[in-house]
Short mmCIF file of C-alpha atoms and ligand atoms in Angstrom, two decimals:
data_model
loop_
_atom_site.label_atom_id
_atom_site.label_comp_id
_atom_site.label_asym_id
_atom_site.label_seq_id
_atom_site.Cartn_x
_atom_site.Cartn_y
_atom_site.Cartn_z
CA MET A 863 -17.74 -11.18 3.25
CA ILE A 864 -14.10 -11.99 3.72
CA GLU A 865 -11.37 -9.37 3.82
CA ILE A 866 -8.12 -10.38 2.16
CA ASN A 867 -5.00 -8.32 2.69
CA PHE A 868 -2.77 -8.40 -0.38
CA ASP A 869 0.71 -7.51 0.84
CA GLY A 870 3.46 -6.37 -1.45
CA LEU A 871 6.32 -8.83 -1.32
CA ILE A 872 9.33 -6.61 -0.71
CA GLY A 873 11.61 -6.75 -3.71
CA PRO A 874 15.37 -7.42 -3.89
CA THR A 875 16.25 -3.79 -4.69
CA HIS A 876 14.73 -2.32 -1.50
CA ASN A 877 16.97 0.68 -0.80
CA TYR A 878 17.11 4.13 0.73
CA ALA A 879 17.43 6.61 -2.13
CA GLY A 880 15.42 9.40 -0.50
CA LEU A 881 13.08 9.68 -3.45
CA SER A 882 9.87 10.79 -1.74
CA LEU A 883 9.55 14.52 -1.07
CA GLY A 884 7.26 15.09 1.92
CA ASN A 885 7.94 11.62 3.34
CA LEU A 886 10.20 12.44 6.31
CA ALA A 887 11.43 8.89 6.87
CA SER A 888 12.50 8.54 3.23
CA ALA A 889 14.38 11.86 3.40
CA SER A 890 16.07 11.25 6.73
CA ASN A 891 17.28 7.75 5.86
CA ALA A 892 18.56 8.66 2.40
CA GLY A 893 21.95 7.11 1.69
CA ARG A 894 21.72 4.52 4.42
CA THR A 895 22.55 0.85 3.77
CA SER A 896 19.37 -1.21 3.36
CA ARG A 897 18.79 -4.90 4.09
CA PRO A 898 16.51 -6.27 1.35
CA ARG A 899 16.55 -9.85 2.66
CA ALA A 900 15.57 -8.81 6.18
CA ALA A 901 12.98 -6.41 4.76
CA ALA A 902 11.27 -9.14 2.76
CA LEU A 903 11.37 -11.56 5.71
CA GLN A 904 9.85 -8.90 7.97
CA GLY A 905 7.04 -8.62 5.44
CA ILE A 906 6.52 -12.39 5.43
CA ALA A 907 6.46 -12.41 9.24
CA LYS A 908 3.70 -9.80 9.19
CA MET A 909 1.68 -11.92 6.77
CA ARG A 910 2.18 -14.97 8.98
CA LEU A 911 0.91 -13.04 12.01
CA LEU A 912 -2.25 -12.06 10.14
CA MET A 913 -2.78 -15.68 9.03
CA SER A 914 -2.23 -16.89 12.59
CA LEU A 915 -5.06 -14.58 13.64
CA GLY A 916 -7.31 -16.41 11.17
CA LEU A 917 -7.23 -13.78 8.41
CA ARG A 918 -6.87 -14.37 4.67
CA GLN A 919 -3.65 -13.21 3.08
CA GLY A 920 -2.69 -12.51 -0.49
CA ILE A 921 0.56 -11.35 -2.10
CA LEU A 922 1.49 -9.01 -4.92
CA PRO A 923 4.90 -9.92 -6.37
CA PRO A 924 7.59 -7.27 -6.69
CA HIS A 925 7.86 -5.51 -10.03
CA HIS A 926 10.60 -5.92 -12.62
CA ARG A 927 13.41 -3.67 -11.35
CA PRO A 928 15.34 -1.92 -12.77
CA ASP A 929 12.28 -1.11 -14.88
CA THR A 930 13.83 -1.24 -18.32
CA GLN A 931 10.52 -0.76 -20.07
CA TRP A 932 10.32 2.67 -18.46
CA LEU A 933 13.94 3.40 -19.30
CA ARG A 934 13.36 2.38 -22.93
CA ARG A 935 10.50 4.87 -23.10
CA LEU A 936 13.05 7.45 -21.98
CA GLY A 937 15.15 6.64 -25.02
CA PHE A 938 17.68 4.12 -23.72
CA SER A 939 18.20 1.05 -25.85
CA GLY A 940 20.09 -2.21 -26.19
CA SER A 941 20.00 -5.31 -24.04
CA GLU A 942 18.54 -5.14 -20.54
CA ALA A 943 21.97 -4.53 -19.02
CA GLU A 944 22.90 -2.02 -21.74
CA VAL A 945 19.74 -0.02 -21.12
CA CYS A 946 20.61 0.19 -17.42
CA ALA A 947 24.26 0.99 -17.99
CA ALA A 948 23.38 3.76 -20.45
CA ALA A 949 20.75 5.22 -18.14
CA HIS A 950 23.07 5.13 -15.16
CA ALA A 951 25.88 6.80 -17.12
CA ALA A 952 23.61 9.50 -18.54
CA ASP A 953 21.59 10.32 -15.44
CA PRO A 954 22.28 8.42 -12.20
CA ALA A 955 19.48 10.21 -10.33
CA LEU A 956 16.96 9.24 -12.99
CA PHE A 957 18.24 5.68 -12.97
CA ARG A 958 17.71 5.34 -9.21
CA ASN A 959 13.98 5.82 -9.82
CA ALA A 960 13.92 2.77 -12.10
CA LEU A 961 15.42 0.67 -9.30
CA SER A 962 13.00 1.51 -6.52
CA ALA A 963 11.22 -1.36 -4.81
CA SER A 964 8.36 1.00 -3.93
CA ALA A 965 5.68 -1.32 -5.38
CA MET A 966 5.94 -3.08 -1.98
CA TRP A 967 3.53 -0.46 -0.55
CA THR A 968 0.41 -1.97 -2.04
CA ALA A 969 -1.94 0.38 -0.19
CA ASN A 970 -0.91 2.63 -3.07
CA ALA A 971 -1.45 0.01 -5.76
CA ALA A 972 -5.15 0.62 -6.35
CA THR A 973 -8.47 1.83 -4.99
CA ILE A 974 -10.94 -0.97 -4.33
CA SER A 975 -14.71 -0.60 -4.02
CA PRO A 976 -16.19 -3.84 -2.67
CA ALA A 977 -19.33 -5.23 -4.31
CA PRO A 978 -21.89 -4.03 -1.71
CA ASP A 979 -20.89 -0.41 -2.41
CA THR A 980 -21.24 -0.39 -6.18
CA ALA A 981 -24.21 0.08 -8.49
CA ASP A 982 -23.55 -3.09 -10.49
CA GLY A 983 -22.74 -5.28 -7.49
CA ARG A 984 -19.20 -6.06 -8.69
CA LEU A 985 -15.91 -5.33 -6.98
CA HIS A 986 -14.23 -2.45 -8.80
CA LEU A 987 -10.48 -1.83 -8.89
CA THR A 988 -8.54 1.14 -10.27
CA PRO A 989 -4.73 1.00 -10.31
CA ALA A 990 -3.27 4.21 -8.93
CA ASN A 991 -1.28 6.39 -11.34
CA LEU A 992 1.06 7.50 -8.50
CA ALA A 993 1.87 10.46 -10.70
CA SER A 994 3.27 12.72 -8.01
CA MET A 995 6.53 10.80 -7.46
CA THR A 996 8.77 9.86 -10.38
CA HIS A 997 9.87 6.54 -8.88
CA ARG A 998 6.27 5.47 -8.32
CA SER A 999 4.76 6.83 -11.54
CA MET A 1000 5.85 3.71 -13.44
CA GLU A 1001 4.18 1.22 -11.08
CA TRP A 1002 0.68 1.26 -12.54
CA ARG A 1003 1.57 -0.70 -15.69
CA GLN A 1004 2.79 -3.78 -13.86
CA THR A 1005 0.15 -3.36 -11.16
CA ALA A 1006 -2.58 -3.29 -13.81
CA GLN A 1007 -1.15 -6.45 -15.39
CA GLN A 1008 -1.13 -8.20 -12.02
CA LEU A 1009 -4.66 -7.13 -11.11
CA ALA A 1010 -6.00 -8.33 -14.46
CA VAL A 1011 -4.49 -11.75 -13.74
CA ILE A 1012 -5.59 -11.95 -10.10
CA PHE A 1013 -9.16 -10.73 -10.70
CA PRO A 1014 -10.02 -12.23 -14.09
CA ASP A 1015 -13.75 -12.97 -13.80
CA ARG A 1016 -15.78 -10.07 -15.19
CA ARG A 1017 -18.91 -11.34 -13.42
CA HIS A 1018 -17.31 -10.47 -10.09
CA PHE A 1019 -14.60 -7.94 -10.86
CA ALA A 1020 -14.09 -4.81 -12.95
CA VAL A 1021 -10.49 -3.63 -13.38
CA HIS A 1022 -10.38 -0.04 -14.67
CA PRO A 1023 -7.52 1.88 -16.28
CA PRO A 1024 -5.77 4.43 -14.05
CA VAL A 1025 -7.01 8.02 -13.87
CA PRO A 1026 -5.10 10.33 -16.29
CA ALA A 1027 -1.76 11.29 -14.78
CA ARG A 1028 -2.70 14.98 -14.67
CA PHE A 1029 -4.73 14.07 -11.58
CA GLY A 1030 -2.54 12.42 -8.99
CA ASP A 1031 -3.99 9.29 -7.43
CA GLU A 1032 -2.34 7.30 -4.64
CA GLY A 1033 -4.89 4.52 -4.32
CA ALA A 1034 -6.24 3.07 -1.10
CA ALA A 1035 -3.82 5.08 1.07
CA ASN A 1036 -6.29 7.96 0.75
CA PHE A 1037 -9.40 5.86 0.92
CA MET A 1038 -11.43 4.51 3.81
CA ARG A 1039 -14.64 2.59 3.97
CA LEU A 1040 -17.06 2.70 6.87
CA CYS A 1041 -20.01 0.36 7.21
CA THR A 1042 -21.90 -1.57 9.83
CA GLN A 1043 -20.00 -4.70 8.78
CA HIS A 1044 -18.04 -5.63 5.64
CA ALA A 1045 -21.10 -7.14 3.91
CA ALA A 1046 -23.21 -3.98 4.27
CA ARG A 1047 -23.15 -1.07 1.82
CA GLY A 1048 -20.32 1.17 2.91
CA VAL A 1049 -19.72 4.88 2.85
CA GLU A 1050 -16.54 5.31 0.82
CA ILE A 1051 -14.38 8.15 2.05
CA PHE A 1052 -11.98 9.63 -0.47
CA VAL A 1053 -9.41 11.89 1.19
CA TYR A 1054 -7.63 14.43 -0.99
CA GLY A 1055 -5.05 17.18 -0.62
CA GLU A 1056 -6.95 20.29 -1.57
CA GLY A 1057 -6.65 21.21 -5.24
CA ALA A 1058 -3.99 19.87 -7.55
CA GLY A 1059 -0.23 20.22 -7.49
CA GLU A 1060 1.48 22.04 -4.66
CA PHE A 1061 -0.48 22.27 -1.45
CA GLY A 1062 -1.25 25.90 -0.69
CA GLY A 1063 2.34 26.93 -1.23
CA GLY A 1064 3.48 24.48 1.44
CA ALA A 1065 6.83 22.72 1.32
CA PHE A 1066 5.36 19.30 0.58
CA PRO A 1067 3.17 18.20 -2.33
CA ALA A 1068 -0.38 16.98 -1.82
CA ARG A 1069 -0.35 13.69 -3.63
CA GLN A 1070 -4.07 13.00 -3.99
CA ASP A 1071 -6.09 15.19 -6.33
CA ARG A 1072 -9.77 15.60 -5.56
CA ARG A 1073 -10.62 15.12 -9.23
CA ALA A 1074 -8.87 11.75 -9.25
CA SER A 1075 -10.96 10.62 -6.27
CA GLU A 1076 -14.15 11.86 -7.93
CA ALA A 1077 -13.27 10.06 -11.15
CA ILE A 1078 -12.77 6.78 -9.31
CA ALA A 1079 -16.05 7.05 -7.40
CA ARG A 1080 -17.81 7.75 -10.73
CA ALA A 1081 -16.11 4.89 -12.58
CA HIS A 1082 -16.78 2.44 -9.74
CA GLY A 1083 -20.44 3.49 -9.54
CA VAL A 1084 -20.32 4.35 -5.83
CA PRO A 1085 -23.44 6.27 -4.80
CA ASP A 1086 -22.39 6.77 -1.19
CA ALA A 1087 -19.05 8.58 -1.49
CA LEU A 1088 -17.66 11.38 0.66
CA PHE A 1089 -14.83 13.61 -0.51
CA VAL A 1090 -12.86 14.87 2.44
CA ALA A 1091 -9.92 17.28 2.54
CA GLN A 1092 -6.83 16.17 4.41
CA SER A 1093 -5.69 18.84 6.86
CA ARG A 1094 -2.99 21.26 5.75
CA GLN A 1095 -1.30 20.77 9.09
CA ALA A 1096 -1.09 17.01 8.60
CA ILE A 1097 0.55 17.31 5.17
CA ALA A 1098 2.96 19.96 6.44
CA ALA A 1099 3.88 17.68 9.36
CA GLY A 1100 4.75 14.84 6.94
CA ALA A 1101 1.47 12.94 6.53
CA PHE A 1102 1.94 12.44 2.81
CA HIS A 1103 -0.99 9.99 2.76
CA ASN A 1104 -4.14 9.98 4.86
CA ASP A 1105 -3.35 6.47 6.11
CA VAL A 1106 -0.52 8.00 8.15
CA VAL A 1107 -3.11 9.77 10.32
CA ALA A 1108 -6.30 7.68 10.11
CA VAL A 1109 -7.55 4.14 9.50
CA ALA A 1110 -11.08 2.72 9.32
CA ASN A 1111 -12.56 -0.74 9.66
CA GLU A 1112 -16.25 -1.63 9.52
CA ASN A 1113 -17.96 0.91 11.82
CA VAL A 1114 -14.78 2.22 13.50
CA LEU A 1115 -12.79 5.28 12.44
CA PHE A 1116 -9.48 5.49 14.29
CA THR A 1117 -8.04 8.94 13.66
CA HIS A 1118 -5.83 11.72 14.84
CA GLU A 1119 -7.64 14.89 15.86
CA GLN A 1120 -5.82 16.87 13.17
CA ALA A 1121 -6.19 14.45 10.26
CA PHE A 1122 -8.95 16.31 8.40
CA GLN A 1123 -9.52 19.90 7.38
CA ASP A 1124 -13.10 19.88 8.69
CA ARG A 1125 -13.48 17.06 11.16
CA ASP A 1126 -16.77 18.25 12.67
CA TRP A 1127 -18.43 18.07 9.27
CA LEU A 1128 -16.93 14.65 8.56
CA TYR A 1129 -17.96 13.14 11.89
CA SER A 1130 -21.49 14.48 11.64
CA GLU A 1131 -21.83 13.20 8.05
CA LEU A 1132 -20.64 9.80 9.19
CA ARG A 1133 -23.04 9.73 12.14
CA ARG A 1134 -25.89 10.64 9.81
CA ARG A 1135 -25.03 7.91 7.30
CA ILE A 1136 -23.89 5.17 9.70
CA PRO A 1137 -25.79 5.50 12.97
CA ASP A 1138 -23.57 3.02 14.85
CA VAL A 1139 -20.29 4.58 13.68
CA SER A 1140 -17.64 4.80 16.39
CA VAL A 1141 -15.00 7.53 16.07
CA VAL A 1142 -11.89 6.80 18.13
CA GLU A 1143 -10.09 10.13 18.04
CA VAL A 1144 -6.63 10.61 19.50
CA PRO A 1145 -6.27 14.18 20.79
CA ALA A 1146 -3.27 16.24 19.76
CA SER A 1147 -2.75 17.10 23.43
CA GLN A 1148 -1.87 13.44 24.10
CA VAL A 1149 -0.23 12.45 20.82
CA SER A 1150 1.06 15.25 18.61
CA LEU A 1151 1.03 14.99 14.83
CA GLU A 1152 4.82 14.64 15.02
CA ASP A 1153 4.52 11.66 17.38
CA ALA A 1154 1.78 10.13 15.24
CA ILE A 1155 3.94 10.45 12.12
CA SER A 1156 7.20 9.25 13.62
CA SER A 1157 5.56 6.28 15.39
CA TYR A 1158 3.06 5.46 12.61
CA LEU A 1159 0.37 4.85 15.23
CA PHE A 1160 -2.35 5.19 12.60
CA ASN A 1161 -0.54 3.33 9.85
CA SER A 1162 -1.72 0.20 11.53
CA GLN A 1163 -3.99 -2.53 10.28
CA LEU A 1164 -7.35 -2.45 12.00
CA VAL A 1165 -8.90 -5.84 11.35
CA THR A 1166 -11.91 -7.86 12.45
CA LEU A 1167 -11.20 -11.36 13.68
CA ARG A 1168 -13.57 -14.27 13.10
CA ASP A 1169 -15.11 -13.84 16.54
CA GLY A 1170 -16.01 -10.25 15.62
CA ARG A 1171 -13.35 -8.59 17.80
CA MET A 1172 -11.24 -5.83 16.31
CA VAL A 1173 -7.48 -5.71 16.72
CA LEU A 1174 -4.74 -3.31 15.69
CA ILE A 1175 -1.50 -4.44 14.07
CA LEU A 1176 1.01 -1.71 14.80
CA PRO A 1177 4.67 -1.12 14.05
CA LYS A 1178 7.13 -1.55 16.95
CA GLU A 1179 7.88 2.14 16.68
CA ALA A 1180 4.42 2.84 18.15
CA GLU A 1181 5.23 0.70 21.18
CA GLU A 1182 8.53 2.55 21.65
CA ASN A 1183 7.05 6.05 21.71
CA PRO A 1184 6.10 6.67 25.36
CA ARG A 1185 3.23 9.07 24.60
CA VAL A 1186 1.76 6.74 22.00
CA LYS A 1187 2.17 3.74 24.32
CA THR A 1188 0.45 5.60 27.15
CA TRP A 1189 -2.49 6.37 24.90
CA LEU A 1190 -2.67 2.76 23.69
CA ASP A 1191 -2.48 1.35 27.20
CA ALA A 1192 -5.33 3.58 28.33
CA ASN A 1193 -7.58 3.05 25.33
CA ILE A 1194 -7.11 -0.41 23.84
CA GLY A 1195 -8.68 -3.48 25.39
CA GLY A 1196 -11.07 -1.56 27.67
CA ASN A 1197 -14.62 -0.61 26.80
CA GLY A 1198 -13.67 0.82 23.42
CA PRO A 1199 -14.19 -0.96 20.12
CA ILE A 1200 -10.53 -2.00 19.69
CA HIS A 1201 -9.75 -5.09 21.74
CA ALA A 1202 -6.04 -5.70 21.38
CA ALA A 1203 -2.80 -4.40 19.89
CA HIS A 1204 -0.06 -6.46 18.22
CA PHE A 1205 3.32 -4.87 17.54
CA ILE A 1206 5.43 -6.03 14.64
CA ASP A 1207 8.88 -5.28 13.27
CA VAL A 1208 8.72 -3.84 9.76
CA ARG A 1209 11.61 -1.46 10.37
CA GLU A 1210 13.20 -1.79 6.94
CA SER A 1211 9.99 -0.59 5.31
CA MET A 1212 9.35 1.96 8.06
CA ARG A 1213 12.65 3.69 7.25
CA ASN A 1214 11.13 4.54 3.89
CA GLY A 1215 7.86 5.68 5.46
CA GLY A 1216 5.98 2.43 4.92
CA GLY A 1217 4.22 0.94 7.96
CA PRO A 1218 2.00 -2.14 8.29
CA ALA A 1219 -0.95 -0.44 6.57
CA CYS A 1220 1.15 0.75 3.62
CA LEU A 1221 2.23 -2.79 2.92
CA ARG A 1222 -1.27 -4.13 2.29
CA LEU A 1223 -4.17 -3.68 -0.11
CA ARG A 1224 -7.54 -4.63 1.36
CA VAL A 1225 -9.97 -6.59 -0.77
CA ALA A 1226 -13.33 -7.53 0.76
CA VAL A 1227 -15.12 -10.26 -1.19
CA THR A 1228 -17.91 -12.80 -0.93
CA GLU A 1229 -17.10 -16.55 -0.83
CA ASP A 1230 -18.08 -16.77 -4.51
CA ALA A 1231 -15.79 -13.93 -5.52
CA LEU A 1232 -13.00 -15.39 -3.39
CA ALA A 1233 -13.24 -18.60 -5.40
CA ALA A 1234 -12.80 -16.52 -8.57
CA ILE A 1235 -9.51 -14.97 -7.37
CA ASP A 1236 -6.38 -16.52 -8.86
CA SER A 1237 -5.18 -18.69 -5.97
CA ARG A 1238 -1.53 -18.41 -6.97
CA PHE A 1239 -1.64 -14.99 -5.33
CA LEU A 1240 -3.13 -16.29 -2.08
CA LEU A 1241 -0.87 -17.31 0.76
CA ASP A 1242 -0.84 -20.22 3.18
CA ASP A 1243 1.78 -21.36 5.66
CA ALA A 1244 3.50 -23.76 3.25
CA LYS A 1245 3.82 -21.07 0.60
CA ALA A 1246 5.09 -18.60 3.19
CA ASP A 1247 7.79 -21.14 4.15
CA ALA A 1248 8.77 -21.60 0.51
CA LEU A 1249 8.87 -17.85 -0.06
CA ALA A 1250 11.06 -17.34 2.99
CA ARG A 1251 13.54 -19.93 1.69
CA LEU A 1252 13.58 -18.32 -1.74
CA ILE A 1253 14.20 -14.89 -0.21
CA GLU A 1254 17.08 -16.30 1.86
CA ASP A 1255 18.64 -17.65 -1.33
CA HIS A 1256 18.05 -14.82 -3.76
CA TRP A 1257 17.64 -11.46 -1.98
CA PRO A 1258 20.78 -9.40 -1.29
CA GLU A 1259 21.65 -9.21 2.37
CA THR A 1260 22.66 -5.55 2.24
CA LEU A 1261 22.54 -2.79 -0.34
CA GLU A 1262 24.86 0.17 -0.12
CA PRO A 1263 24.10 3.13 -2.39
CA ALA A 1264 27.15 2.41 -4.60
CA MET A 1265 25.84 -1.10 -5.32
CA LEU A 1266 22.84 0.34 -7.14
CA ALA A 1267 25.19 1.04 -10.06
CA GLU A 1268 26.43 -2.55 -10.33
CA PRO A 1269 25.28 -4.76 -13.23
CA ASP A 1270 25.46 -7.78 -10.90
CA LEU A 1271 22.78 -6.28 -8.69
CA TRP A 1272 20.47 -5.63 -11.65
CA GLN A 1273 20.85 -9.20 -12.82
CA GLN A 1274 20.36 -10.54 -9.30
CA SER A 1275 17.12 -8.57 -9.04
CA TRP A 1276 15.74 -9.93 -12.33
CA ASP A 1277 16.82 -13.48 -11.48
CA ALA A 1278 15.29 -13.29 -7.99
CA ARG A 1279 11.98 -12.14 -9.40
CA ALA A 1280 12.03 -14.84 -12.07
CA ALA A 1281 12.66 -17.49 -9.39
CA LEU A 1282 9.78 -16.08 -7.35
CA LEU A 1283 7.33 -16.14 -10.25
CA ASP A 1284 8.41 -19.70 -11.03
CA LEU A 1285 7.81 -20.73 -7.43
CA LEU A 1286 4.31 -19.24 -7.52
CA GLY A 1287 3.62 -20.93 -10.87
CA ILE A 1288 3.14 -17.60 -12.59
CA GLY A 1289 4.12 -17.53 -16.24
CA ARG A 1290 6.10 -14.70 -17.74
CA LYS A 1291 6.26 -13.16 -21.13
CA GLU A 1292 8.70 -10.69 -22.59
CA ILE A 1293 7.62 -7.19 -23.49
CA ASP A 1294 10.45 -4.95 -24.66
CA GLY A 1295 12.94 -7.33 -23.08
CA GLN A 1296 11.20 -7.13 -19.73
CA SER A 1297 9.39 -10.08 -18.21
CA VAL A 1298 5.84 -9.34 -17.12
CA VAL A 1299 3.23 -11.55 -15.53
CA ASP A 1300 1.55 -13.53 -18.29
CA GLU A 1301 -2.22 -13.70 -17.98
CA THR A 1302 -2.41 -16.48 -20.53
CA THR A 1303 -0.92 -19.05 -18.17
CA VAL A 1304 -3.49 -20.91 -16.12
CA PRO A 1305 -3.15 -21.62 -12.40
CA ALA A 1306 -1.19 -24.79 -11.63
O1 SUG B 1411 5.31 6.64 -1.52
N1 SUG B 1411 8.13 5.59 0.23
C1 SUG B 1411 6.73 5.45 -0.04
C2 SUG B 1411 5.99 5.06 1.20
C3 SUG B 1411 4.57 4.73 0.90
C4 SUG B 1411 3.76 4.56 2.12
N2 SUG B 1411 2.45 4.21 1.77
C5 SUG B 1411 1.35 4.58 2.43
N3 SUG B 1411 1.35 5.50 3.34
N4 SUG B 1411 0.24 4.01 2.12
C6 SUG B 1411 6.16 6.73 -0.64
O2 SUG B 1411 6.53 7.81 -0.19
C7 SUG B 1411 10.45 5.89 -0.41
C8 SUG B 1411 11.34 5.54 -1.54
C9 SUG B 1411 12.76 6.04 -1.44
O3 SUG B 1411 12.97 7.05 -0.80
O4 SUG B 1411 13.62 5.40 -2.03
C10 SUG B 1411 9.02 5.70 -0.78
O5 SUG B 1411 8.68 5.65 -1.93
#
């Protein structure tokens, strides 16, 4: 089995609009000037690092933004620019949602059950409805279109429709898989915020509904699923997704002590199902939830290299927090299962609460299934170079909040995306005046 990380290519409208309630970074950076070009290049640099470690890398292109199809469904009409101008004039706050580049956080794009875990031996994918946040609730349409193009072969892949929006689903950000190694049947762990809607009267919403997780496990045909409640404390402290406080890879669970509501039960279940499971727990006495959330220690990529060693890809913020660094120095590279730590700069994304792990969607496949993936969405060094040049040419250098209202920016965003899809050889078709990935075009 080969694990591919599909990173979201950070789109030209990356900005700080403070749209995510419960996401402290998004709230505290609201109104700040963003740097879309630097953001996208930081993302490319992360992908290059993973490739230099010998790992396979994929990309998910940014969505059409402003999302005029969504605005049309809200009753705005006319040309693309007229739709945007009317929406901005009528309701600037609503319009800002249509501009968000949030599809970059592809951990939220879908939930993936690799073939060894499922009853029919296929890889199953369900796009997340992202219903809890207005600016993200429109993503699933374009995500579903992309996934259908990337994973076309029904012998290997099953792409499902999203769960009904009544049940909030945030995709792989609340999903972990533990197994002896990627090729073995895994235990799929679905982490939810207890109940639906508001979390026990707390200030922040729980974004993952247990029923959504159960629906996905059913649809994917996963016999070995565990449904685990995220801790109230973690959500209240700003862990709006489980991947802010825990990450798993093969037989290793790397987690904060306060990530789960009932950790003793979870650990004992895991030990029963996967005898060689290794739980690397960071105690709250050494790293508080607040430190974990501000440094994004756990929003790291835990990956297995070709020689079998496991390494962590962390944001620079984790290196800069003295308590987190002390813990890492004492626990990485010794006798534990994690051999090394790499720190990377994804600060532009981090300021919106998106660390290294948010930016990627993991897809574990066999060689056969890998050959069935549309290679236009797979990255190599030459393509990374070409993408970097395109970003230099087309992505705005800075975005101040007032610029979000400018027709020139909207046009620049559409043009940049069109140039990107052309570079990747991905055809487009118009639906309601909006260009979407066209599954009828064949790979170049
Ligand atoms: O959904 N931020 C994203 C961050 C997603 C992080 N993903 C994972 N943890 N897997 C979110 O809250 C901020 C957008 C804004 O404020 O403009 C935002 O959507």
